[in-house]
Amino acid sequence: MSNVLVIGAARSGIAVSKLLNSKGYHVLLTDMKEIKEKEELILNGIEVFDGGHPDTLKELDYEFVVKNPGIPYRVEFIQFFLKKQIPIYTEIEIGYRFAPEFQYGAITGTDGKTTITTLLYEMLKKKGNALVAGNIGTPLSELVFEYGNEKRDVAIELSNFQLLGMSTFKPVVSTVSNLAPDHLDYMDSLEEYYISKMKIYENCDKNDYFIRNVDDENIMKYAKDIPCQIIDFSLKRKDVDLYIKDHYAYYKEIQLFDIDDLKIVGDFNCGNAMMASCMAYIMGVSLTDIQDVISFFKGVEHRIEYVATINNVRYYNDTKATNTHAACAALSAFHNNLILLCGGKDKHISFDDMKAFDHQIKHCFSFGQTKDKFKDIFTHQTSCETMQEAFENAVALAKPGDVILLSPACSSFDQFKNYEVRGEIYKQLVLDYAKKRSQE
């Protein structure tokens, strides 16, 4: 029985441990924190080491190691196994190996991943037997554990962290939505980050497809030696494969959908819908079903999500904008009278691109670790300690016709468990304020 070490016992670590255990591997699971499922895992024959990584784990021989994608490769414990030349994978690579009947539409990029993935999943559901997995929240190994012997269509969102740990993963169709600076707190360089994204098509062949965003200079620079069929996409040009003409989205001569049927705002979301629709079509979804989903899809939670209108002031939650490029995309979807709430953990990326929107920002209330870094970005700016303080200041300033937008341009980990928690707290602040106003 081969030994496998799983480092990190978050949801994906638990899932891949159970999957590997069911396939006959001797699994050792370790985490720096307490593992709540410890007793259950031990009863299933998995060895569990929590509260730290004991040195005894370095003394065994392993067929491979499975690393939580959030753990940097520079961590000493990871470096030990790298130096021993033991293969290190992510749980997605493992799940892929044990589900030969799964067909994948894979999405990565700096922004738009979740919208494209969610749209693709909604379209694949119309066809039947669809799953959604990856960085969007559900570990692939968890789904393989349950459905691994079945034929399934899978919409899968991949972070560059996950792509770094793959060696055989092969999607039928894939795309890199865009490339912009991000994760410089994890990656050694911006170039390394961009190159990691291109691993998404690395194992593809002539029967597979890659949607290439020709509007993105970075993608055109880094998307090289593509081994599969290329579908060129543009919002600006018509001499490509995936394009807009007379208010319709086309894939070659095939009319995918009417642009006017889109419910999600912003040009970037039109591009997201076009990529998802093209992927769905390639994966066998009918045009009727694609168009049906386009007509009712209202966006994903936490991405320019409408929350409420109070005293003719509209509130939007864009907590998923964890970098400058995503925040700029949200700002481009609005006009003047915009009150911006932003800030969070410092990822060592520049906010200079946001200066282009200074003319439409009525006031910026920034908070968290990066609160003072927006002083030179916006003419009207106030630094706050917390998001709640920023929200209260925004409410006090807002007049009818204004929009209050949470679009942090930063990750959440300085003050929140994750961006979802940040968004939920923001929405609750809005709803509590609405309730208070209704009682006045």
XYZ file of C-alpha atoms in Angstrom, residues 81-310:
230
model
C 9.546 17.373 -0.298
C 10.444 19.439 -3.349
C 14.128 18.861 -2.638
C 13.450 15.140 -2.341
C 11.804 15.368 -5.791
C 8.531 13.900 -4.551
C 5.659 14.933 -6.909
C 3.368 17.553 -5.364
C -0.178 17.816 -6.724
C -3.418 19.608 -5.939
C -6.615 17.729 -5.200
C -7.978 18.589 -8.651
C -5.204 16.640 -10.363
C -6.031 13.640 -8.136
C -9.765 13.929 -8.757
C -9.155 14.120 -12.497
C -7.224 10.847 -12.468
C -10.086 8.936 -10.859
C -12.965 10.194 -13.040
C -12.224 9.147 -16.638
C -15.817 9.827 -17.776
C -15.886 13.466 -16.656
C -15.739 16.116 -19.424
C -14.375 19.516 -18.388
C -14.905 23.109 -19.350
C -12.102 24.874 -17.462
C -11.830 28.568 -16.653
C -8.989 30.583 -15.170
C -7.860 34.211 -15.363
C -7.538 37.159 -13.014
C -11.184 38.283 -13.133
C -14.496 36.902 -14.361
C -13.730 33.257 -13.553
C -16.685 32.719 -11.266
C -19.195 34.403 -13.577
C -18.064 32.342 -16.570
C -18.000 29.133 -14.518
C -21.450 29.726 -13.051
C -22.963 30.581 -16.436
C -21.380 27.505 -18.020
C -22.724 25.319 -15.209
C -26.250 26.719 -15.625
C -26.067 25.926 -19.335
C -24.648 22.434 -18.805
C -27.467 21.720 -16.332
C -29.922 22.162 -19.181
C -28.166 19.285 -20.915
C -28.205 17.203 -17.719
C -25.675 15.482 -15.404
C -23.697 18.673 -14.775
C -21.376 19.497 -11.897
C -19.495 22.620 -10.837
C -16.161 22.409 -9.035
C -12.825 23.957 -8.198
C -12.000 27.423 -6.957
C -15.703 28.290 -7.008
C -16.123 26.320 -3.772
C -16.589 22.572 -4.267
C -13.486 20.337 -4.393
C -13.384 18.131 -7.478
C -12.301 15.179 -5.328
C -15.507 15.508 -3.318
C -17.572 15.134 -6.487
C -15.404 12.309 -7.825
C -15.837 10.446 -4.540
C -19.612 10.539 -5.141
C -19.979 10.452 -8.942
C -16.599 9.225 -10.202
C -17.983 6.252 -12.150
C -20.565 8.314 -14.051
C -20.468 10.452 -17.176
C -20.606 14.087 -16.114
C -20.063 17.526 -17.630
C -18.039 19.683 -15.245
C -17.675 23.455 -15.196
C -14.464 24.017 -13.243
C -12.901 27.248 -12.028
C -9.131 27.073 -11.524
C -6.832 29.424 -9.648
C -3.195 29.643 -10.640
C -2.386 27.963 -7.296
C -4.396 24.933 -8.411
C -2.871 24.909 -11.895
C 0.639 24.777 -10.438
C -0.103 21.314 -9.045
C -1.374 19.628 -12.212
C 0.442 17.310 -14.595
C -2.263 15.434 -16.559
C -5.475 17.512 -16.211
C -6.992 17.952 -19.681
C -10.164 19.989 -20.373
C -12.229 19.685 -23.545
C -12.445 23.472 -23.730
C -10.700 26.095 -21.632
C -10.101 29.810 -21.400
C -8.055 32.426 -19.590
C -10.537 35.253 -19.099
C -7.921 37.992 -18.719
C -4.556 38.670 -17.063
C -3.791 41.499 -14.639
C -1.449 41.882 -11.641
C -2.498 39.755 -8.667
C -1.189 37.397 -5.980
C 2.220 39.021 -5.732
C 2.102 38.095 -2.039
C 2.237 34.421 -3.148
C 4.092 34.333 -6.463
C 7.759 35.269 -6.879
C 7.031 37.532 -9.845
C 4.236 38.826 -12.048
C 5.647 36.874 -14.985
C 5.530 33.667 -12.946
C 1.874 34.375 -12.153
C 0.994 34.908 -15.823
C 2.885 31.808 -16.969
C 1.126 29.657 -14.365
C -2.259 30.525 -15.892
C -1.224 29.022 -19.229
C -0.906 25.563 -17.713
C -4.665 25.257 -18.282
C -4.154 24.030 -21.872
C -0.782 22.349 -21.355
C -2.089 18.771 -21.714
C -4.687 19.421 -24.426
C -4.546 18.021 -27.971
C -6.004 18.720 -31.418
C -9.467 17.560 -30.313
C -9.681 20.219 -27.602
C -10.287 23.984 -27.717
C -8.809 27.091 -26.102
C -10.648 30.426 -26.177
C -8.019 33.167 -26.516
C -8.936 36.732 -25.528
C -7.149 38.747 -28.218
C -8.177 42.024 -26.543
C -5.842 41.227 -23.649
C -2.206 42.106 -24.395
C -0.888 39.891 -21.609
C -2.768 36.845 -22.869
C -1.420 37.420 -26.368
C 2.078 37.660 -24.919
C 1.938 34.569 -22.728
C -0.477 32.242 -24.563
C 2.130 30.484 -26.672
C 2.604 26.974 -28.075
C -1.094 26.184 -27.729
C -1.500 22.460 -28.586
C -5.236 22.550 -29.325
C -7.691 24.383 -31.577
C -7.739 28.135 -30.903
C -10.959 30.155 -30.767
C -10.049 33.847 -30.882
C -12.427 36.102 -28.917
C -12.843 39.880 -28.982
C -15.331 42.503 -27.844
C -13.771 44.999 -30.264
C -12.988 43.095 -33.447
C -15.022 41.111 -35.951
C -12.168 39.310 -37.721
C -12.132 36.643 -34.977
C -14.086 33.477 -34.147
C -16.111 34.769 -31.188
C -17.432 38.299 -31.718
C -20.347 40.761 -31.607
C -22.257 41.843 -34.705
C -25.534 43.789 -34.842
C -26.204 43.230 -31.117
C -25.715 39.462 -31.365
C -22.914 37.276 -30.053
C -21.532 34.934 -32.719
C -19.281 31.895 -32.716
C -18.132 31.846 -36.338
C -21.445 31.942 -38.259
C -23.490 30.596 -35.341
C -25.667 33.141 -33.557
C -25.239 32.359 -29.848
C -27.508 34.946 -28.207
C -28.982 38.451 -28.362
C -26.818 40.925 -26.388
C -29.961 42.811 -25.367
C -31.142 39.730 -23.438
C -28.253 40.023 -20.965
C -29.257 40.949 -17.420
C -25.697 41.359 -16.086
C -24.133 44.808 -16.448
C -20.857 45.910 -18.018
C -18.987 45.092 -21.223
C -16.754 42.665 -19.340
C -19.823 40.646 -18.351
C -20.892 40.526 -21.989
C -17.490 38.972 -22.691
C -17.951 36.521 -19.828
C -21.314 35.463 -21.260
C -19.825 34.997 -24.726
C -17.022 32.777 -23.424
C -19.433 30.677 -21.341
C -21.868 30.305 -24.237
C -19.147 29.225 -26.651
C -17.825 26.682 -24.143
C -21.334 25.330 -23.559
C -21.948 25.004 -27.300
C -18.724 23.041 -27.753
C -19.732 20.789 -24.844
C -23.049 19.949 -26.511
C -25.568 22.411 -25.075
C -28.270 23.489 -27.540
C -28.575 27.105 -28.668
C -32.093 27.254 -27.234
C -30.830 26.259 -23.800
C -27.906 28.686 -24.003
C -30.244 31.542 -24.869
C -32.666 30.571 -22.109
C -29.919 30.810 -19.477
C -28.672 34.125 -20.885
C -32.154 35.601 -20.564
C -32.592 34.823 -16.835
C -29.050 34.850 -15.402
C -28.696 37.814 -13.024
C -25.065 37.365 -11.998
C -23.187 35.632 -9.228
C -23.332 36.471 -5.562
C -20.699 38.991 -4.448
C -19.911 40.241 -7.993
C -21.607 43.620 -8.604
C -24.550 42.122 -6.713
C -27.510 44.437 -6.253
C -28.469 44.515 -2.557
C -31.140 47.178 -2.026
C -32.360 50.695 -2.765
C -32.860 52.868 0.322
